[in-house]
Amino acid sequence: MENLRQALTEADEAYLIGMSNKGTYKRALKDLENAEVSVNYMDDYAEVHFGGEVCKIKAPLWESSCSCPSRSVCRHLISAILWLKNNSGESEPTEEEPPIEMSLPDTLKDAMKAITPEAVKKSMGSQLKKMLPIIDKIKLEKSSILSGTLPDGTAVRILYPLEGSTCSCHSKELCAHKSAVILAWQIQEKLVNAEDFQEKAQQLSAKEAEAIRECAMQNLQLLHEVFQWGLVRMPENIPDHLEAGAVRCHSLKMADAERQLRELGSMLESARGRRAVFRIPAFLRAFCEAFRHLSTLTSETITEESLGQFRSTYEEESDDVILLPVGERRISGDYEGTIYYFLDTPNKRFLTISDLRPTFYDTVNVRKYTRITAWNTATPIHTLMRSQLTLKNAKINGGKLSTSKETLLVAQKQANLDCPEIRSMIFTDFRKLAIWLDNQNPTTETERLCFVSPSACEKTFFDEHSQKLNMVLVDKEENRVSVQVRYRAETKEFIEQLERIGQMMDETPEKDYTWLCSAYFEEGKLLLFPIELYDFIHVPKSDPYQMLENFKWKDIAHAPVISELLRNAENWLCSVMQTGLQSANPDERTLKQAEQCGMQGLHDLVQKLTDEIISYRHTVNPDPTKAIQNMAYLQQYLTIGRQKIEVRSALVKMNQTQ
């Protein structure tokens, strides 16, 4: 009974509220006023008869039980505990009694000190990355218990013993929220250094790291095999081996490696099937990216961050988001459906919602699927594309807008695209567009989106060699850019529509036409991919664009030559990838041109790879590792070089007749 008396003595108002909640505690106080109570004291518990129920009160108090149907700590238990306290010499608590500021009990402190960083990391699990940034924002209150409130409103009460702690998520175990509150207290008490914990939390155990290193090395051997044989002589089972490697990566939570291997496997399937969608330069970039990433996973130090994440989270916007629907695009192929485009007018950023379904699992000729509904409405998205929308609790990730039911559509009115927000975003000078795109340094497709208003469509033609439709647009300063769309069975109707648009622009040159496009650089040119066309937006007149000092003609005239040199070097790398290391030929032309242009860095990288190719042919049991390393370095050099030179090359070429 001594343990029970001690537990009753330590159980103050805060502790009892922590066991249950404030409403239950107040109801228990009220029930106690006119209650008839009888008690029987046993060896290690007290049996309290109260309100027609029988409560067994024992230490620790959270292990007490009641005969009522409630599965949680009920008002009968709280009333019984209060009655025992009052009749054990404790003063009767009242509703109006203010909370007493006090330090945590030593028993609770010792219990929380015993929670190791490893235990905290394990209990947080997949929520570790989400929890770490908010630890310093948790509000702590100390009394006989430790109360913590997370930024999202989750309430946690830490009691002694810890098994009796409660959380808004209703978990009985040590959940991520409880661990976060304990960690916040440990940091506040200077028992744990926040930076050291974050660094250690990202590190893997020795066993996990060794398994990841072994998996990375196995997959590197697959890449070696691809590079040795080349795309022409590659064994047919390589895509299957890459898929098996991706499965191993998934089991070890190697998210980026899994994605890269699946991408390579899919590309090789396209190459083997001779599909038009396959592009060797894209495969080369993906191959080198996978090689560099897997190489980092063979190092001594491997962190969870270096593994990547399977699914990035949507961040909730604190302010209301006001959306103008600006277009939609139908997608066909491996995925079928519609992408909807919106403009977040206050922030002048584009957002998208994708309503797509995979078709590679289909076994029927006619596909049927239900359109997704938006937010807290039961309305399909396409029915909202004529309305300006105001969203509360909108969730965004990388330019993608979530259709979560937690997001609320709080206002809706007729949309007007001929508005100041859109007019201010229209590019009428292609030079300004090119420099904007370079400064934008886009990492997502939505960051490439822009409004463009050309003065005319100079010509529209179909290139039989590249299988692309080209529309040459001209701005007011006689600069030219091309709208390009590659022909496929799925784009036939789209191309025919663009041809009609080109004819319409030629027949009515006096009208203002505004395009919603995706802008990108390719082969030293600025190119556009069309999404939507408007003929009702009044394009504002603007002053002539003044070129920035570092983009003057004398500084950029050489750019197309360098851009072509970089493309030649990449074409050589593509030929090496295609024929394989065993059959690759040196690139004397690029070596000579790089030397003539004074590009010593490019010359040295090409020379190193050339030496490795020659050495590989004349070595018994050759190792392709160094050759792949040099190829990856050269490919990275070319990528960075193009990023720096393409805007300058585009500025020069848009002044030339196309």
XYZ file of C-alpha atoms in Angstrom:
658
model
C 0.000 0.000 0.000
C 2.953 2.323 0.487
C 3.478 2.509 -3.278
C -0.175 3.455 -3.745
C 0.026 6.190 -1.097
C 3.132 7.593 -2.796
C 1.410 7.546 -6.203
C -1.656 9.317 -4.783
C 0.539 11.968 -3.184
C 2.331 12.722 -6.469
C -0.856 12.729 -8.567
C -1.769 16.403 -8.802
C -4.209 18.074 -11.184
C -1.750 18.181 -14.093
C -0.951 14.489 -13.690
C -4.608 13.449 -13.664
C -5.374 15.631 -16.707
C -2.412 13.990 -18.402
C -3.850 10.549 -17.651
C -7.190 11.486 -19.200
C -8.057 14.987 -20.389
C -9.317 18.251 -18.915
C -12.989 17.514 -19.649
C -12.873 14.134 -17.915
C -11.090 15.684 -14.930
C -13.726 18.424 -14.522
C -16.565 15.910 -14.844
C -14.928 13.760 -12.167
C -14.742 16.770 -9.818
C -18.435 17.429 -10.333
C -19.423 13.773 -9.835
C -17.481 13.699 -6.585
C -19.537 16.469 -4.968
C -22.605 14.346 -4.103
C -21.229 10.870 -4.592
C -21.629 7.940 -2.220
C -18.300 6.172 -2.017
C -17.194 3.011 -0.256
C -13.695 1.560 -0.293
C -12.046 -1.759 0.505
C -8.263 -1.805 0.960
C -6.513 -4.909 -0.331
C -2.829 -5.825 -0.186
C -1.690 -3.805 -3.192
C -4.765 -1.916 -4.376
C -7.898 -0.106 -3.201
C -11.322 -1.210 -4.420
C -13.567 1.857 -4.682
C -17.325 1.517 -5.244
C -18.478 4.701 -6.960
C -21.541 5.593 -9.049
C -22.534 1.979 -9.511
C -19.086 1.034 -10.797
C -16.145 -0.696 -9.144
C -12.696 0.875 -9.554
C -9.462 -0.900 -8.664
C -6.851 1.770 -7.917
C -3.265 0.558 -7.906
C 0.256 1.883 -8.425
C 1.157 2.999 -11.008
C -2.173 4.782 -11.316
C -2.493 4.357 -15.085
C -2.783 0.574 -14.525
C -5.985 1.092 -12.524
C -9.181 -0.388 -13.948
C -12.916 0.271 -13.887
C -15.909 -1.994 -14.423
C -17.506 0.453 -16.887
C -17.242 -0.232 -20.678
C -14.729 2.584 -21.285
C -11.362 1.420 -22.616
C -9.554 4.597 -21.600
C -9.111 6.363 -18.261
C -12.712 7.226 -17.380
C -14.290 9.737 -15.013
C -14.969 6.988 -12.459
C -11.245 6.272 -12.121
C -10.376 9.955 -11.764
C -13.150 10.432 -9.162
C -11.947 7.380 -7.233
C -8.350 8.632 -7.233
C -9.478 12.084 -6.080
C -11.588 10.549 -3.274
C -8.635 8.489 -2.069
C -6.399 11.572 -2.141
C -8.938 13.611 -0.176
C -9.295 10.905 2.424
C -5.566 10.376 2.743
C -4.928 13.832 4.135
C -4.665 15.648 0.800
C -6.568 18.905 0.369
C -9.557 18.679 -1.934
C -8.765 20.083 -5.372
C -11.108 22.621 -6.854
C -11.873 23.753 -10.380
C -10.582 27.232 -9.682
C -7.272 26.114 -8.168
C -4.513 27.670 -10.302
C -1.786 25.396 -11.642
C 1.304 25.322 -9.469
C 4.593 25.950 -11.213
C 6.962 23.217 -10.208
C 9.815 21.177 -11.570
C 9.354 17.727 -12.952
C 9.497 14.808 -10.507
C 12.908 13.170 -10.310
C 11.417 9.826 -11.303
C 10.075 11.318 -14.552
C 13.364 13.093 -15.248
C 15.324 9.868 -14.774
C 12.944 7.987 -17.062
C 13.309 10.575 -19.845
C 17.088 10.713 -19.415
C 17.146 6.963 -20.026
C 15.626 7.431 -23.515
C 18.675 7.223 -25.790
C 19.081 9.027 -29.143
C 18.927 5.603 -30.817
C 15.534 4.921 -29.207
C 14.263 8.349 -30.283
C 15.433 7.761 -33.857
C 13.837 4.296 -33.959
C 10.486 5.507 -32.619
C 10.369 8.393 -35.109
C 10.982 5.994 -37.986
C 9.948 7.439 -41.337
C 8.838 10.690 -39.654
C 12.386 11.532 -38.555
C 13.000 14.017 -41.391
C 9.675 15.713 -40.704
C 10.216 15.940 -36.933
C 13.818 17.176 -36.763
C 13.147 20.704 -38.125
C 10.315 21.345 -35.617
C 11.989 20.163 -32.398
C 12.912 23.716 -31.373
C 9.320 24.876 -32.046
C 7.694 22.479 -29.547
C 6.124 24.311 -26.586
C 6.901 22.623 -23.253
C 5.088 23.026 -19.924
C 6.470 21.477 -16.740
C 4.510 20.417 -13.663
C 4.151 16.940 -12.248
C 4.113 15.917 -15.910
C 5.757 17.214 -19.075
C 3.254 18.658 -21.540
C 4.283 19.402 -25.108
C 2.452 20.957 -28.044
C 3.795 20.449 -31.562
C 3.396 23.155 -34.254
C 0.588 21.178 -35.906
C -1.382 21.155 -32.627
C -0.582 17.593 -31.555
C -0.744 17.482 -27.734
C 1.548 15.167 -25.774
C 1.632 14.488 -22.026
C 4.625 12.612 -20.632
C 3.892 10.885 -17.299
C 5.787 8.570 -15.001
C 5.954 5.751 -15.751
C 6.351 6.555 -19.438
C 3.956 3.793 -20.468
C 1.107 5.964 -19.171
C 1.981 8.920 -21.422
C -0.700 10.132 -23.818
C -0.714 11.669 -27.289
C -3.330 13.108 -29.640
C -2.486 10.337 -32.110
C -3.784 7.829 -29.501
C -0.709 5.619 -29.814
C -0.028 3.467 -26.767
C 3.626 3.059 -27.724
C 6.467 5.571 -27.736
C 5.311 7.363 -30.902
C 7.150 9.962 -32.958
C 5.326 12.817 -31.177
C 6.217 11.587 -27.673
C 9.822 11.074 -28.764
C 9.915 14.602 -30.198
C 8.707 16.097 -26.890
C 11.230 14.056 -24.880
C 14.005 15.086 -27.286
C 12.956 18.756 -27.010
C 13.194 18.473 -23.198
C 16.604 16.751 -23.409
C 17.884 19.541 -25.658
C 16.424 22.223 -23.365
C 18.126 20.607 -20.361
C 21.379 20.449 -22.379
C 21.467 16.672 -22.057
C 21.616 16.371 -25.848
C 23.223 18.677 -28.401
C 20.735 19.374 -31.192
C 23.330 19.525 -33.973
C 25.079 16.351 -32.806
C 21.763 14.515 -32.634
C 20.767 15.584 -36.145
C 24.136 14.478 -37.479
C 23.995 11.096 -35.716
C 20.345 10.602 -36.642
C 21.288 10.729 -40.311
C 23.941 8.043 -39.906
C 23.197 4.377 -40.409
C 24.253 1.466 -38.262
C 27.367 -0.466 -39.279
C 25.234 -3.423 -40.374
C 22.912 -1.253 -42.499
C 25.833 0.623 -44.069
C 27.615 -2.604 -44.995
C 24.485 -4.010 -46.668
C 24.061 -0.779 -48.650
C 27.712 -0.778 -49.727
C 27.423 -4.370 -50.919
C 24.237 -3.592 -52.874
C 25.818 -0.489 -54.430
C 28.871 -2.464 -55.555
C 26.687 -5.169 -57.118
C 24.773 -2.553 -59.086
C 28.000 -0.836 -60.134
C 29.055 -4.165 -61.645
C 25.864 -4.086 -63.721
C 26.767 -0.614 -64.991
C 30.269 -1.872 -65.798
C 28.720 -4.633 -67.901
C 26.499 -2.169 -69.779
C 29.471 0.096 -70.519
C 31.738 -2.768 -71.583
C 29.285 -4.217 -74.093
C 27.570 -1.002 -75.195
C 23.981 -0.624 -76.290
C 24.605 -2.471 -79.552
C 25.961 -5.707 -78.016
C 24.271 -5.511 -74.627
C 22.902 -8.884 -73.355
C 19.118 -9.083 -73.443
C 18.826 -9.864 -69.724
C 20.457 -6.615 -68.542
C 17.104 -4.794 -68.040
C 15.931 -7.717 -65.893
C 19.114 -7.537 -63.816
C 18.618 -3.792 -63.348
C 15.046 -4.423 -62.179
C 16.313 -7.009 -59.680
C 18.895 -4.478 -58.485
C 16.146 -1.893 -58.033
C 14.189 -4.374 -55.898
C 17.235 -4.892 -53.667
C 17.625 -1.126 -53.366
C 13.988 -0.793 -52.331
C 14.412 -3.344 -49.549
C 17.372 -1.323 -48.213
C 15.520 2.013 -48.545
C 17.933 3.233 -51.244
C 15.278 5.427 -52.843
C 17.416 7.380 -55.330
C 19.299 4.276 -56.456
C 16.035 2.393 -56.998
C 14.618 5.247 -59.079
C 17.784 5.516 -61.182
C 18.033 1.780 -61.870
C 14.369 1.545 -62.842
C 14.833 4.517 -65.167
C 17.862 2.884 -66.813
C 16.009 -0.410 -67.152
C 13.032 1.318 -68.761
C 15.322 3.168 -71.190
C 17.113 -0.042 -72.152
C 13.766 -1.727 -72.808
C 12.923 1.176 -75.131
C 16.299 0.835 -76.852
C 15.856 -2.900 -77.300
C 12.346 -2.336 -78.666
C 13.649 0.366 -81.053
C 11.109 2.860 -79.746
C 11.295 6.426 -81.027
C 11.135 7.775 -77.480
C 14.646 6.459 -76.705
C 17.403 9.090 -76.773
C 21.056 8.161 -76.241
C 22.012 11.563 -74.677
C 19.268 11.134 -72.059
C 20.458 7.585 -71.359
C 24.048 8.815 -71.049
C 23.051 11.426 -68.470
C 20.975 8.908 -66.492
C 23.800 6.343 -66.638
C 26.416 8.786 -65.333
C 24.063 10.075 -62.634
C 23.457 6.512 -61.414
C 27.193 5.754 -61.470
C 28.068 8.848 -59.435
C 25.317 8.164 -56.885
C 26.150 4.476 -56.437
C 29.829 5.369 -56.080
C 29.037 7.660 -53.134
C 27.230 4.748 -51.446
C 30.450 2.704 -51.368
C 32.162 5.247 -49.085
C 32.811 4.764 -45.364
C 30.166 7.266 -44.247
C 26.621 6.738 -45.485
C 23.694 8.799 -44.207
C 19.952 8.402 -44.634
C 19.919 11.697 -46.512
C 22.307 10.301 -49.131
C 19.864 7.449 -49.812
C 17.106 9.855 -50.870
C 13.436 9.527 -50.088
C 10.733 7.483 -51.765
C 8.071 10.144 -51.635
C 8.510 13.833 -50.936
C 5.913 15.422 -48.693
C 3.467 18.185 -49.525
C 3.986 21.378 -47.520
C 0.888 23.160 -46.251
C 0.628 26.841 -47.181
C 0.039 29.194 -44.250
C -1.823 31.766 -46.374
C -4.799 31.308 -48.661
C -3.871 30.399 -52.245
C -5.715 32.211 -55.045
C -5.698 30.263 -58.313
C -6.476 31.192 -61.888
C -6.958 28.193 -64.218
C -4.748 28.896 -67.240
C -4.875 25.684 -69.264
C -4.965 21.940 -69.532
C -3.125 19.372 -71.624
C -4.179 15.896 -72.642
C -1.530 13.181 -72.178
C -1.371 9.838 -74.012
C 1.116 6.994 -73.934
C 2.292 5.002 -70.901
C 0.180 7.382 -68.820
C -3.130 8.752 -69.992
C -5.157 11.642 -68.625
C -5.008 15.402 -68.195
C -2.641 17.882 -66.573
C -4.358 21.024 -65.278
C -2.407 24.282 -65.050
C -3.068 27.068 -62.539
C -1.494 30.418 -61.742
C -1.072 31.325 -58.073
C -1.669 35.028 -58.660
C -0.295 36.555 -55.405
C 3.009 34.669 -55.769
C 3.070 34.623 -59.597
C 3.937 30.929 -59.714
C 2.495 28.081 -61.745
C 0.967 25.000 -60.133
C -0.311 21.790 -61.691
C -2.675 18.955 -60.865
C -2.156 15.667 -62.719
C -5.105 13.372 -63.323
C -3.180 10.511 -64.942
C -3.575 6.743 -65.013
C -0.969 4.158 -66.131
C -1.932 2.294 -69.291
C 0.804 -0.362 -69.370
C -1.273 -2.615 -67.092
C -4.400 -2.392 -69.241
C -5.702 -5.470 -71.024
C -8.768 -3.861 -72.607
C -9.101 -1.691 -75.691
C -11.413 0.872 -74.105
C -10.150 2.388 -70.869
C -12.541 3.710 -68.282
C -11.616 5.680 -65.216
C -13.247 8.156 -62.907
C -11.989 11.718 -62.934
C -10.486 12.791 -59.624
C -12.445 15.261 -57.527
C -10.929 18.337 -55.987
C -10.394 19.072 -52.297
C -13.487 19.223 -50.050
C -15.843 19.235 -53.037
C -17.359 16.339 -54.930
C -16.670 18.189 -58.176
C -14.304 16.928 -60.912
C -11.439 19.331 -61.536
C -12.299 19.983 -65.180
C -15.597 21.610 -64.116
C -13.671 24.214 -62.087
C -11.407 25.358 -64.921
C -13.459 28.489 -65.639
C -13.437 29.750 -62.046
C -11.006 31.674 -59.884
C -10.478 29.553 -56.774
C -9.420 30.431 -53.234
C -7.984 27.530 -51.236
C -7.329 27.240 -47.521
C -4.737 24.758 -46.200
C -3.442 24.174 -49.736
C -0.636 21.614 -49.969
C 2.139 22.049 -52.538
C 5.198 20.030 -53.485
C 7.545 21.001 -56.300
C 4.881 22.956 -58.157
C 2.320 20.162 -57.770
C -0.943 20.973 -56.014
C -2.514 18.309 -53.820
C -6.208 17.417 -54.124
C -6.300 16.366 -50.458
C -9.661 16.574 -48.700
C -7.935 18.600 -45.970
C -7.655 21.485 -48.445
C -10.774 23.643 -48.427
C -12.251 25.502 -51.404
C -13.499 28.596 -49.571
C -14.330 30.919 -52.498
C -15.119 30.607 -56.190
C -15.941 33.183 -58.862
C -15.765 33.675 -62.618
C -12.164 33.636 -63.833
C -10.764 36.539 -65.855
C -7.470 35.784 -67.578
C -7.237 39.261 -69.111
C -6.002 40.600 -65.776
C -3.024 42.699 -64.594
C -1.333 39.689 -62.962
C -1.084 37.780 -66.249
C -0.323 40.860 -68.363
C 2.668 41.656 -66.145
C 4.089 38.155 -66.748
C 3.939 38.188 -70.568
C 7.268 38.143 -72.415
C 7.235 40.152 -75.644
C 11.034 40.095 -76.111
C 12.633 36.663 -76.507
C 15.985 37.936 -75.204
C 14.378 38.783 -71.879
C 12.764 35.335 -71.833
C 16.118 33.595 -72.413
C 17.847 35.504 -69.601
C 14.877 34.888 -67.275
C 15.042 31.147 -67.975
C 18.790 31.107 -67.310
C 18.345 32.916 -63.987
C 15.419 30.657 -63.112
C 17.679 27.570 -63.273
C 14.553 25.375 -63.295
C 14.495 22.122 -61.351
C 10.805 21.346 -61.972
C 8.627 21.591 -65.068
C 6.427 24.303 -63.539
C 9.477 26.567 -63.186
C 9.829 26.512 -66.998
C 6.287 27.758 -67.630
C 5.812 31.254 -69.024
C 3.487 33.485 -71.042
C 4.852 34.553 -74.437
C 3.346 36.971 -76.950
C 5.109 36.942 -80.353
C 4.546 39.551 -83.029
C 4.026 36.949 -85.742
C 4.379 33.331 -86.795
C 6.985 33.492 -89.560
C 6.559 29.945 -90.851
C 5.321 26.487 -89.920
C 6.927 23.346 -91.324
C 7.453 19.682 -90.528
C 11.042 18.382 -90.408
C 11.023 14.878 -91.898
C 14.496 14.082 -90.550
C 13.837 14.918 -86.883
C 10.104 14.147 -87.107
C 9.266 17.470 -85.454
C 6.786 20.227 -86.193
C 8.487 23.642 -86.120
C 6.723 26.988 -85.753
C 9.091 29.947 -86.003
C 7.821 32.830 -83.860
C 9.140 36.381 -84.213
C 9.075 39.085 -81.538
C 8.896 42.868 -81.984
C 12.713 43.110 -82.166
C 12.931 40.489 -84.960
C 14.292 37.812 -82.610
C 13.211 34.277 -83.472
C 12.474 31.167 -81.435
C 10.916 27.855 -82.440
C 7.941 26.005 -81.053
C 8.781 22.318 -81.461
C 6.668 19.190 -81.021
C 7.930 15.707 -81.861
C 5.607 13.546 -83.944
C 4.233 10.399 -82.354
C 0.953 8.592 -82.810
C -0.292 10.250 -79.614
C 0.639 13.780 -80.791
C -0.784 13.607 -84.320
C -3.985 15.478 -83.446
C -2.032 18.036 -81.382
C 0.315 18.752 -84.306
C -2.598 19.214 -86.700
C -4.096 21.713 -84.264
C -0.807 23.647 -84.112
C -0.678 23.798 -87.908
C -4.144 25.380 -87.901
C -3.007 27.870 -85.246
C -0.003 28.835 -87.378
C -2.307 29.458 -90.337
C -4.691 31.490 -88.162
C -1.859 33.687 -86.844
C -0.699 34.273 -90.410
C -4.213 35.265 -91.538
C -4.898 37.643 -88.594
C -1.547 39.288 -87.754
C -3.271 42.292 -86.139
C -4.526 40.208 -83.201
C -2.614 39.673 -79.960
C -1.831 36.024 -79.350
C -0.483 34.883 -75.997
C 0.998 31.426 -75.506
C 1.368 29.433 -72.308
C 4.592 27.534 -72.972
C 7.301 25.483 -71.367
C 10.670 27.063 -72.252
C 13.963 25.161 -72.472
C 17.407 25.290 -74.076
C 18.470 22.648 -76.584
C 21.447 22.591 -78.951
C 22.238 26.196 -78.111
C 18.729 27.439 -78.948
C 15.758 28.654 -76.951
C 12.788 26.396 -77.709
C 9.159 26.393 -76.600
C 6.649 23.631 -76.025
C 3.067 24.948 -76.363
C 0.327 24.232 -73.825
C -2.400 26.853 -74.353
C -3.157 29.770 -76.694
C -5.227 32.880 -75.850
C -6.445 35.508 -78.325
C -8.375 37.697 -75.852
C -5.597 38.952 -73.549
C -4.569 42.566 -74.189
C -0.786 42.533 -74.325
C 0.668 45.708 -72.758
C 3.083 47.851 -74.717
C 6.565 47.819 -73.216
C 9.785 49.774 -73.640
C 12.652 48.200 -75.611
C 14.548 45.664 -73.533
C 18.011 46.759 -72.443
C 20.509 43.884 -72.502
C 22.547 43.308 -69.362
C 26.210 44.298 -69.450
C 27.523 40.707 -69.376
C 25.314 39.753 -72.339
C 26.631 42.340 -74.784
C 27.266 41.083 -78.308
C 31.056 41.209 -78.036
C 30.898 38.841 -75.030
C 28.500 36.289 -76.491
C 29.356 36.115 -80.212
C 31.627 33.106 -79.655
C 28.979 31.141 -77.713
C 27.543 29.073 -80.628
C 31.024 27.774 -81.472
C 31.646 26.615 -77.903
C 28.129 25.201 -77.673
C 28.744 23.143 -80.814
C 32.085 21.929 -79.435
C 30.380 20.726 -76.252
C 27.723 18.960 -78.339
C 30.421 17.245 -80.408
C 32.064 15.986 -77.226
C 28.718 14.680 -75.975
C 28.058 13.006 -79.337
C 31.387 11.197 -78.958
C 30.384 10.035 -75.470
C 27.105 8.790 -76.924
C 28.994 6.803 -79.560
C 31.198 5.283 -76.833
C 28.077 4.312 -74.897
C 26.503 2.850 -78.019
C 29.452 0.768 -79.233
C 30.825 -0.117 -75.797
C 34.261 0.250 -74.288
C 35.622 -2.685 -76.273
C 34.892 -1.039 -79.637
C 35.060 2.704 -78.895
C 37.264 4.968 -80.999
C 39.273 7.992 -79.766
C 37.928 11.476 -80.520
C 40.805 13.275 -82.218
C 38.474 15.932 -83.639
C 37.245 17.163 -80.248
C 40.791 17.102 -78.855
C 41.985 19.329 -81.694
C 39.018 21.742 -81.482
C 39.307 22.051 -77.682
C 42.984 22.891 -78.021
C 42.265 25.488 -80.712
C 39.583 27.121 -78.531
C 41.871 27.218 -75.503
C 39.596 24.910 -73.495
C 42.321 23.032 -71.642
C 39.937 21.474 -69.116
C 37.823 19.868 -71.841
C 40.960 18.750 -73.694
C 42.388 17.034 -70.587
C 39.144 15.210 -69.748
C 38.745 13.919 -73.311
C 42.413 12.876 -73.339
C 42.069 10.930 -70.062
C 39.056 9.003 -71.331
C 40.822 8.348 -74.652
C 43.842 6.945 -72.788
C 41.595 4.671 -70.716
C 39.864 3.372 -73.861
C 43.218 2.519 -75.480
C 44.536 0.980 -72.249
C 41.418 -1.165 -71.870
C 41.995 -2.823 -75.231
C 45.589 -3.766 -74.414
C 45.131 -5.062 -70.861
C 44.484 -8.614 -69.711
C 41.394 -8.749 -67.438
C 40.785 -4.992 -67.760
C 38.787 -3.030 -65.174
C 36.388 -0.443 -66.682
C 36.038 1.537 -63.423
C 38.495 4.307 -64.302
C 37.044 4.658 -67.795
C 33.525 5.075 -66.384
C 34.805 7.554 -63.794
C 36.439 9.672 -66.489
C 33.327 9.477 -68.649
C 31.173 10.601 -65.687
C 33.537 13.519 -64.999
C 33.461 14.546 -68.662
C 29.673 14.271 -68.851
C 29.320 16.436 -65.726
C 31.732 18.989 -67.217
C 29.648 19.119 -70.409
C 26.411 19.553 -68.451
C 27.779 22.466 -66.422
C 29.346 23.983 -69.529
C 26.067 23.875 -71.446
C 24.226 25.485 -68.546
C 26.624 28.422 -68.720
C 26.910 28.786 -72.490
C 23.458 27.896 -73.845
C 21.766 31.178 -72.903
C 24.518 33.093 -74.720
C 24.308 30.817 -77.738
C 20.513 31.206 -77.780
C 20.802 35.016 -77.718
C 23.083 34.889 -80.758
C 21.019 32.351 -82.707
C 17.680 34.085 -82.191
C 19.100 36.979 -84.214
C 19.793 34.662 -87.136
C 17.174 33.691 -89.715
C 15.932 30.186 -88.984
